[in-house]
PDB file of C-alpha atoms in Angstrom:
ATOM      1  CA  UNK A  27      -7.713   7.690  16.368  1.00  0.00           C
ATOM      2  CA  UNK A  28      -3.985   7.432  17.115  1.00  0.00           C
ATOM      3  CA  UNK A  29      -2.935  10.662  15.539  1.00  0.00           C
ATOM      4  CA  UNK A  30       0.171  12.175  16.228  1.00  0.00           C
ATOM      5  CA  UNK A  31       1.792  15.939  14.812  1.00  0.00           C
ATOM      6  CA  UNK A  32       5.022  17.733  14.795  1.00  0.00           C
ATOM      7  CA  UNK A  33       5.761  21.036  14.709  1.00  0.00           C
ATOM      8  CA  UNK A  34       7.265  22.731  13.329  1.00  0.00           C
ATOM      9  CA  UNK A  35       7.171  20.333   9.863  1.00  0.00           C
ATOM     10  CA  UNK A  36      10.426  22.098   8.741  1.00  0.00           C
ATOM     11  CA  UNK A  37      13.023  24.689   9.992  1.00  0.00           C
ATOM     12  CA  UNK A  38      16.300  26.498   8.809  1.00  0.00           C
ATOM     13  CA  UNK A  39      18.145  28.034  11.287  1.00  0.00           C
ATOM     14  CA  UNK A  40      22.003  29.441  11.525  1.00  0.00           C
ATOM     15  CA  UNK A  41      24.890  27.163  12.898  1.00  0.00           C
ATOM     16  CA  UNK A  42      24.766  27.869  16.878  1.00  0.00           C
ATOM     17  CA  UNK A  43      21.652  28.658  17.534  1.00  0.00           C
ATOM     18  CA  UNK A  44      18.835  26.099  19.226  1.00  0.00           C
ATOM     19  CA  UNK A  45      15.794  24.840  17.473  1.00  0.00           C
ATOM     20  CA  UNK A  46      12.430  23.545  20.109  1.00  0.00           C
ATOM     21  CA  UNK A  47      10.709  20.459  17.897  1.00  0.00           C
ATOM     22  CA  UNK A  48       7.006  19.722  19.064  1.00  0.00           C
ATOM     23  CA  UNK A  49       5.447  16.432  19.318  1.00  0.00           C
ATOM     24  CA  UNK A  50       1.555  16.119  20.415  1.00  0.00           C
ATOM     25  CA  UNK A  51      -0.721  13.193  20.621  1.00  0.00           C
ATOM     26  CA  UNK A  52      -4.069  14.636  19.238  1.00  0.00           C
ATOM     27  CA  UNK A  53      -6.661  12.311  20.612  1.00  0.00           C
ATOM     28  CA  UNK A  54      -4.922   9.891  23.189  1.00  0.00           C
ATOM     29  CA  UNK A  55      -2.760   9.988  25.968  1.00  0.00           C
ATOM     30  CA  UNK A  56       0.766   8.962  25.597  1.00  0.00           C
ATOM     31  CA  UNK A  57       2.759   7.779  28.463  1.00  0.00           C
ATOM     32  CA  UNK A  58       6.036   7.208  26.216  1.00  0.00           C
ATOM     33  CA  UNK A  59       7.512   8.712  23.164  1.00  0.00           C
ATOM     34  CA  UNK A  60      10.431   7.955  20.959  1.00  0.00           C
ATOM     35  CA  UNK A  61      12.669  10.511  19.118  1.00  0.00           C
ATOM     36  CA  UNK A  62      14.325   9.546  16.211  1.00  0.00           C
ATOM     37  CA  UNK A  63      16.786  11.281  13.755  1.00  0.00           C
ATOM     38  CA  UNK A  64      16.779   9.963   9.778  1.00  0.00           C
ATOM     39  CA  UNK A  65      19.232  10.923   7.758  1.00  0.00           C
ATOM     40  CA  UNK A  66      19.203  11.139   3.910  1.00  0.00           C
ATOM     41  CA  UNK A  67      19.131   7.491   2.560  1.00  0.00           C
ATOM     42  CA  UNK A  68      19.324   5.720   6.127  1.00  0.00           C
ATOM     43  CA  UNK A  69      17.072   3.916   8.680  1.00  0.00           C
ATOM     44  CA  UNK A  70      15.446   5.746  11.387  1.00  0.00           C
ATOM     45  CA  UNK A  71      17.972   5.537  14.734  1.00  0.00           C
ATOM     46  CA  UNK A  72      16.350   5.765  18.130  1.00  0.00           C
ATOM     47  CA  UNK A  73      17.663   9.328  19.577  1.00  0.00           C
ATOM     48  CA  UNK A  74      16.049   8.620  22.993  1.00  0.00           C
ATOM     49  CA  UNK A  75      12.480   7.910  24.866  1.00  0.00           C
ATOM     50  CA  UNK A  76      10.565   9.813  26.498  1.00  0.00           C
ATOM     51  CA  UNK A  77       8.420   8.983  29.859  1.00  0.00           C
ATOM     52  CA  UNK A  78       5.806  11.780  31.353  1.00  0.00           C
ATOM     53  CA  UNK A  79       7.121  13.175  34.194  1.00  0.00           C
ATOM     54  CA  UNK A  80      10.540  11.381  34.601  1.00  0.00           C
ATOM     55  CA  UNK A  81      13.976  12.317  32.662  1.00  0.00           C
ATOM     56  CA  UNK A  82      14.490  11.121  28.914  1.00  0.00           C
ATOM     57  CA  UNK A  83      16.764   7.875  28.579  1.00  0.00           C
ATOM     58  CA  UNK A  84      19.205   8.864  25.557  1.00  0.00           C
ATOM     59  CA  UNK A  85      21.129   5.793  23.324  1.00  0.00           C
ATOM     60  CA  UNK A  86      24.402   5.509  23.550  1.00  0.00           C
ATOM     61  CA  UNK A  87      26.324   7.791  21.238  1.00  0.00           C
ATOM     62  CA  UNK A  88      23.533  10.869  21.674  1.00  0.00           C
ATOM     63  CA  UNK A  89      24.523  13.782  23.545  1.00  0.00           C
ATOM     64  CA  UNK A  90      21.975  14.416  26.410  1.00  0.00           C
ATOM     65  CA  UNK A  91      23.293  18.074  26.941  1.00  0.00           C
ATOM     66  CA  UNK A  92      22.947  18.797  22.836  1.00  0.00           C
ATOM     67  CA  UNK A  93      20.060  16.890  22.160  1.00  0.00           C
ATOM     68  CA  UNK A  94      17.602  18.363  25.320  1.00  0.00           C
ATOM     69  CA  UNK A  95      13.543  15.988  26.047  1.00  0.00           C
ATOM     70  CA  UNK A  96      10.755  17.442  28.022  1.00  0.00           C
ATOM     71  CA  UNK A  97       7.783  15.522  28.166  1.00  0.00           C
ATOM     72  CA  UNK A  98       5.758  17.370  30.449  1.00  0.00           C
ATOM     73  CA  UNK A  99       2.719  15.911  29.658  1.00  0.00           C
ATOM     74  CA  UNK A 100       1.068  13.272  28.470  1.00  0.00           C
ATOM     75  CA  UNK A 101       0.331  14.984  25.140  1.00  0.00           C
ATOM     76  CA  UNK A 102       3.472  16.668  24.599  1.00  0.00           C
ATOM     77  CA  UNK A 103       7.442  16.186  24.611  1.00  0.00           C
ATOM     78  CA  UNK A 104       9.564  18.192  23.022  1.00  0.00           C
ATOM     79  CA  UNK A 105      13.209  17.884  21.799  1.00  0.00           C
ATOM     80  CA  UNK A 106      15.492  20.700  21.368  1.00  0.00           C
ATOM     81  CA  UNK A 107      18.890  21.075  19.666  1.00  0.00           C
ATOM     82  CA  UNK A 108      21.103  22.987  21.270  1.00  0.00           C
ATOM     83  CA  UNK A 109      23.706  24.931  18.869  1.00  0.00           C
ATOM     84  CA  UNK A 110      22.900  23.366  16.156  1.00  0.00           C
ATOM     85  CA  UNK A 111      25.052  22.634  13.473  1.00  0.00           C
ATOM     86  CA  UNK A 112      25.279  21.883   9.925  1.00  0.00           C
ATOM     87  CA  UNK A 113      26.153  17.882  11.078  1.00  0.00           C
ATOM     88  CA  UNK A 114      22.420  18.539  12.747  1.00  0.00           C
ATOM     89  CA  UNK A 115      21.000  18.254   9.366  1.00  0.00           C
ATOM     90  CA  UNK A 116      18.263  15.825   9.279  1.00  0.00           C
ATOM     91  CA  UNK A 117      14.731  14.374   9.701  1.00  0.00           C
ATOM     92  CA  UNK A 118      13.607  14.233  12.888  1.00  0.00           C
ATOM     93  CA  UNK A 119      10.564  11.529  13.738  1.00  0.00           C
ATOM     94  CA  UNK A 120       8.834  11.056  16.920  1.00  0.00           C
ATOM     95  CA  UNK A 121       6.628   8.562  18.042  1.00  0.00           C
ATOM     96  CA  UNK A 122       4.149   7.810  20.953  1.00  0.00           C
ATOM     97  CA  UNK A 123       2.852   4.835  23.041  1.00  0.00           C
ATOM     98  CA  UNK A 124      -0.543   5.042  23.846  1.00  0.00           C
ATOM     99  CA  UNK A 125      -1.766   4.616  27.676  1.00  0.00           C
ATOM    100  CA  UNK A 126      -4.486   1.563  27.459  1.00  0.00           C
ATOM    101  CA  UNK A 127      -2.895   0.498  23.852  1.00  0.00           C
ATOM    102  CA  UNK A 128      -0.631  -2.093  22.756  1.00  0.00           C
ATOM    103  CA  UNK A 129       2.760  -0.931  24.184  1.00  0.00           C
ATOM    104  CA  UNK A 130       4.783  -2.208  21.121  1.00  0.00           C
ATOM    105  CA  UNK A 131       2.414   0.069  18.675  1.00  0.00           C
ATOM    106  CA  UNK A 132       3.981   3.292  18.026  1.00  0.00           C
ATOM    107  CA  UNK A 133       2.148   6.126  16.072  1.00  0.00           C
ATOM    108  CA  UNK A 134       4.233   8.047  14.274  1.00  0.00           C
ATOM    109  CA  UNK A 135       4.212  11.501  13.669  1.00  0.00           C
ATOM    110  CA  UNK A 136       5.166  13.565  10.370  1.00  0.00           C
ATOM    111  CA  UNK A 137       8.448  13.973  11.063  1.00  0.00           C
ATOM    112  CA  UNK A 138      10.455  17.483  11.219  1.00  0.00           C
ATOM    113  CA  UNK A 139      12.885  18.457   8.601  1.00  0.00           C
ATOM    114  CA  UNK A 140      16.158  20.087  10.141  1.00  0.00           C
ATOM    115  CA  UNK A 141      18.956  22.034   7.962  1.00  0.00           C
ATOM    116  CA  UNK A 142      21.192  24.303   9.845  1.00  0.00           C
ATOM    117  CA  UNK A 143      22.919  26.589   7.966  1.00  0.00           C
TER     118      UNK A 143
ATOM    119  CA  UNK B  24      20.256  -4.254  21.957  1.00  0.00           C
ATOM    120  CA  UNK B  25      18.662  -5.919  18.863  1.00  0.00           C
ATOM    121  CA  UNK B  26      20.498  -5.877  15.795  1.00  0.00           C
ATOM    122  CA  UNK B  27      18.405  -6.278  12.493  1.00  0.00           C
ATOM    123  CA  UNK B  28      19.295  -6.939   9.208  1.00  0.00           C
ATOM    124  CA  UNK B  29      17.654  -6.072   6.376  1.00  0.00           C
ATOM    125  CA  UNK B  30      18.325  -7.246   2.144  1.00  0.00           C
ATOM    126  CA  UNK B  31      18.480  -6.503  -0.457  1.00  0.00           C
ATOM    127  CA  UNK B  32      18.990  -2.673   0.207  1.00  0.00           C
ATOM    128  CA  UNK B  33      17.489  -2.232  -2.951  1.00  0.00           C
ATOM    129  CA  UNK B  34      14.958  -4.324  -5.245  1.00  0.00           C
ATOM    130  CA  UNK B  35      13.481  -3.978  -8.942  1.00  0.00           C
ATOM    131  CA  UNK B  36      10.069  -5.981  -9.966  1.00  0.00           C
ATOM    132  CA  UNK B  37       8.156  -5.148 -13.050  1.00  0.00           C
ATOM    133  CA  UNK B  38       4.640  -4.445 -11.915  1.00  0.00           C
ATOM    134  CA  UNK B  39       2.571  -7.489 -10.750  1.00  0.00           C
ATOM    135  CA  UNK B  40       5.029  -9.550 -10.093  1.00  0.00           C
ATOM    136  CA  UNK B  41       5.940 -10.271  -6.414  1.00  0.00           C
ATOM    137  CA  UNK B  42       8.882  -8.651  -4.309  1.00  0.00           C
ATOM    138  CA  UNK B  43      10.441 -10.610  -0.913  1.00  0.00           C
ATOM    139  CA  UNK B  44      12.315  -8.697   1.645  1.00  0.00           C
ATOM    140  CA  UNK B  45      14.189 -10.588   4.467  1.00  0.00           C
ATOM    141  CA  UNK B  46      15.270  -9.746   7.943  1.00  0.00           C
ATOM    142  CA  UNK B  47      17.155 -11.665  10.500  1.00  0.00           C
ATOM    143  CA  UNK B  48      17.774 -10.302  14.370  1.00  0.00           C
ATOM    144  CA  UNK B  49      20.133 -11.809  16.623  1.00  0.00           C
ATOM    145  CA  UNK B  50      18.130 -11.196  20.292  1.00  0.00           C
ATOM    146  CA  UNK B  51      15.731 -14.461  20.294  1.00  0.00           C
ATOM    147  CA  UNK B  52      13.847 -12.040  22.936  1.00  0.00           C
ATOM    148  CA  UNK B  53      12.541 -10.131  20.259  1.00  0.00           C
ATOM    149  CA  UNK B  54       8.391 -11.114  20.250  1.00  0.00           C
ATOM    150  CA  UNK B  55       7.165  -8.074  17.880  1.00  0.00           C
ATOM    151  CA  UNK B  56       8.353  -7.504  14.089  1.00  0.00           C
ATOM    152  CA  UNK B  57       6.618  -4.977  12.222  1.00  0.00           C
ATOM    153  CA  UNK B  58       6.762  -3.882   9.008  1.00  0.00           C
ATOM    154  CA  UNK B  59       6.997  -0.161   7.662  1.00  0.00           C
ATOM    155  CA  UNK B  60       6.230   1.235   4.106  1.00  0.00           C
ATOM    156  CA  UNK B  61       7.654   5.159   3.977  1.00  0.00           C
ATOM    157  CA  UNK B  62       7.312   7.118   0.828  1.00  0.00           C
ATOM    158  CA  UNK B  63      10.232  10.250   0.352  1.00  0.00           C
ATOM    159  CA  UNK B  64       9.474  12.918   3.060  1.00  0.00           C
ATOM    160  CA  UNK B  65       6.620  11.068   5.134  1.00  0.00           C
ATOM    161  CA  UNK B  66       6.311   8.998   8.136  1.00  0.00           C
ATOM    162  CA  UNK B  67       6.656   5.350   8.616  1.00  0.00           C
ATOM    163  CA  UNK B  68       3.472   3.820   7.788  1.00  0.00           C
ATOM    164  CA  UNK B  69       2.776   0.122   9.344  1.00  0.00           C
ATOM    165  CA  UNK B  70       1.558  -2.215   6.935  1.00  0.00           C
ATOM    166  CA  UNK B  71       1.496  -5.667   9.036  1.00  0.00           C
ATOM    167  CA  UNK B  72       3.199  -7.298  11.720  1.00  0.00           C
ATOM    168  CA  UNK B  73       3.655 -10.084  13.415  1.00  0.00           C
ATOM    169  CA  UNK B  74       4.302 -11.465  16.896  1.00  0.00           C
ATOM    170  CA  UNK B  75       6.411 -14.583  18.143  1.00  0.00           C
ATOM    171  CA  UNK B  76       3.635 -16.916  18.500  1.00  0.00           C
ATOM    172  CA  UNK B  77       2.520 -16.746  15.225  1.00  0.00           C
ATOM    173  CA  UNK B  78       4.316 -18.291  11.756  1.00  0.00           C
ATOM    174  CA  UNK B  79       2.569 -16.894   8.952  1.00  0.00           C
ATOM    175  CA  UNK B  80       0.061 -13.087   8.641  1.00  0.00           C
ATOM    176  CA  UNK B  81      -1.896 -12.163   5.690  1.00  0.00           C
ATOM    177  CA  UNK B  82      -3.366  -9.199   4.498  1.00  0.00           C
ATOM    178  CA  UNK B  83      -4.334  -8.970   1.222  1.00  0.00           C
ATOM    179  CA  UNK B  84      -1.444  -8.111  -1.378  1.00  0.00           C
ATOM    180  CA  UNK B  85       1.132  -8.727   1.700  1.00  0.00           C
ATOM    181  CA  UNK B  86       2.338 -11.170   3.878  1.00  0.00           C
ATOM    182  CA  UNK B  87       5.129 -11.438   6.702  1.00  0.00           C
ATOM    183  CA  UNK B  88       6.627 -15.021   7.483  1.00  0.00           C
ATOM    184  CA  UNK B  89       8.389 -15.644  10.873  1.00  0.00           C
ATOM    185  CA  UNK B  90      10.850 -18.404  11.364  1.00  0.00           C
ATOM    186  CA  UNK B  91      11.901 -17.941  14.958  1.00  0.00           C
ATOM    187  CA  UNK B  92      14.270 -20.707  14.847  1.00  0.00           C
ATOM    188  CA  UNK B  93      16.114 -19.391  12.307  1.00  0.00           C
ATOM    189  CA  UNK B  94      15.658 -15.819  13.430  1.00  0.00           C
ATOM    190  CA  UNK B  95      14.213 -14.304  10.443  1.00  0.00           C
ATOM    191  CA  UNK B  96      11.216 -12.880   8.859  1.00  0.00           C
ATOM    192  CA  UNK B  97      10.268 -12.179   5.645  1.00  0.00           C
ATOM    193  CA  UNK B  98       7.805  -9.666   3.575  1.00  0.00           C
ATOM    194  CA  UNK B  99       6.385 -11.193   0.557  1.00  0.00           C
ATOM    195  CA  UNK B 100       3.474  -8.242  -1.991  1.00  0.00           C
ATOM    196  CA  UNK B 101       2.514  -9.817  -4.523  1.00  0.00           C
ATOM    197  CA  UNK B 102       0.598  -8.831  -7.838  1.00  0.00           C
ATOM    198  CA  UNK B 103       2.901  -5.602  -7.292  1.00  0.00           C
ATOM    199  CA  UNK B 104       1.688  -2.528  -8.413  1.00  0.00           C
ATOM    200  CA  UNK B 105       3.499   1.354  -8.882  1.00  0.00           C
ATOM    201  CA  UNK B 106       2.356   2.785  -6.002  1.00  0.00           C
ATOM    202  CA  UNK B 107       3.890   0.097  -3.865  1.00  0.00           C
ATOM    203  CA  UNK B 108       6.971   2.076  -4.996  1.00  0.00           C
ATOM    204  CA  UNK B 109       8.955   2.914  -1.683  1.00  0.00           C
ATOM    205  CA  UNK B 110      11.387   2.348   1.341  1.00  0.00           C
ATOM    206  CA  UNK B 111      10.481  -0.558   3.517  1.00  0.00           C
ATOM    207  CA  UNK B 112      11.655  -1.001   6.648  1.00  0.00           C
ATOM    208  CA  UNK B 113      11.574  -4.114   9.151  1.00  0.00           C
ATOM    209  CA  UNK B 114      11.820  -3.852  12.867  1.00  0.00           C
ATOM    210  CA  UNK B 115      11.924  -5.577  15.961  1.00  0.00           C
ATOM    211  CA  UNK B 116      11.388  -4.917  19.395  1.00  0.00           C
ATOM    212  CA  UNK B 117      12.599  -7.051  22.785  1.00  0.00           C
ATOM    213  CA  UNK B 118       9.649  -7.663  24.529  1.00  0.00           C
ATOM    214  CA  UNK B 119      11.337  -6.037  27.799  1.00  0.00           C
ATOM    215  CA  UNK B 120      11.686  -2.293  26.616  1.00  0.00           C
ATOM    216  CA  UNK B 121       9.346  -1.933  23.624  1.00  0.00           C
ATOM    217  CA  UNK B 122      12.291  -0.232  21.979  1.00  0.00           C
ATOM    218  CA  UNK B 123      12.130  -0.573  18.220  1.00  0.00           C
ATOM    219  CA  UNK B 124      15.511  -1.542  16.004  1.00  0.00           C
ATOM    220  CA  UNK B 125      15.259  -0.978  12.497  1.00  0.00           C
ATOM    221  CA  UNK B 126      16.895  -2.856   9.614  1.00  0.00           C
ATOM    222  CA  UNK B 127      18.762  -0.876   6.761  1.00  0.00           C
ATOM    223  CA  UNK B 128      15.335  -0.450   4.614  1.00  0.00           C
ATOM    224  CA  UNK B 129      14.758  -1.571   0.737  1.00  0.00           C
ATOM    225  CA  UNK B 130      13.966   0.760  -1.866  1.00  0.00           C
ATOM    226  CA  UNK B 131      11.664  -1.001  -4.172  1.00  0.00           C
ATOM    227  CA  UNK B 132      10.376   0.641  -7.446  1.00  0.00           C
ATOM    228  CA  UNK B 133       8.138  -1.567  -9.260  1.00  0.00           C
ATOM    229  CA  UNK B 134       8.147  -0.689 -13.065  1.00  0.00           C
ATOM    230  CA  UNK B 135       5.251  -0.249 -15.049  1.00  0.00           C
TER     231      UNK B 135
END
């Protein structure tokens, strides 16, 4: 168990326009999910986390009004860029806590390949 | 926050001999240090961990030592093989927000 998916796995889109990335916990309930952005040859960086119900805490540096979480339930949070552009570029992971699990194990998810034209 | 540090950034063993990647964190708060294997264009995959109240964590091929005086821990594969061929990444996380903090990651490429 412990799976977790992203959609969509990859997306082009035109500078200025937004792009809605999808993250789902397929068997389990997750009551707190990470979103992380990887860039080509770099460590992951911790965008922001994500609590059901409640508004996303971002890190400092991340644009809360660019970089929009909903995690409306405890299967799903979502992360949207807002007029993206080409600096947008990049691999975005999520992750997910599990309610009843150990809260320091994350489950990954495929990650989401961003390149905005 | 945590800070990790991760070397070398990059590391060449001929296959089936053993590779050592080292980490240090500065927030002696940190309890949880995991270790992540990711191959080009996939997700982190967890290959062990280990918490503060432990030194030493085997399994199989791998192991992770923990010196929390010193504040560091170490991944040691031996009897390395091609497919171990990838980007590892060490982490830690304060045991207050569950927030993990990545090092810089090592390419290794073991050579056949």
């Amino acid at each position: 168990g412990a799976v977790v998916s992203q959609h969509p796995s990859w997306v082009i889109c035109k500078s200025g326009t937004s792009v809605k990335i999808e993250c789902r916990s397929l068997d389990f309930q997750a009551t707190t999910m990470f979103w992380y952005r990887q860039f080509p040859k770099q460590s992951l960086m911790l965008m922001a986390t994500s609590n059901e119900g409640s508004k996303a805490t971002y890190e400092q540096g991340v644009e809360k009004d660019k970089f929009l979480i909903n995690h409306a339930s405890l299967t799903l949070s979502t992360l949207t860029v807002t007029s993206a552009h080409p600096e947008d570029s990049s691999f975005y992971i999520c992750s997910a806590v599990g309610a009843g699990r150990p809260q320091e194990t994350q489950y990954f998810g495929p990650g989401t390949r961003l390149l905005v034209l | 926050g945590e800070n990790v540090e991760q070397h070398p950034s990059t590391l060449s063993v001929q296959e089936g001999d053993s590779a050592v990647i080292k980490c240090t964190y500065s927030d002696s708060a940190s309890n949880y240090f995991p270790w992540y294997k990711q191959e080009l264009g996939k997700r982190p995959q967890l290959i062990i961990d280990i918490r503060s109240n432990v030194g030493e964590k085997k399994d199989q091929r791998i192991a992770v030592t923990l010196n929390k005086t010193a504040k560091h821990f170490s991944l040691h594969i031996t009897e390395t093989q091609p497919e171990d061929s990838a980007v590892y990444f060490c982490a830690a996380i304060l045991s207050n927000d569950y927030k993990l903090s990545f090092g810089a990651g090592t390419t290794v490429t073991v050579r056949a």
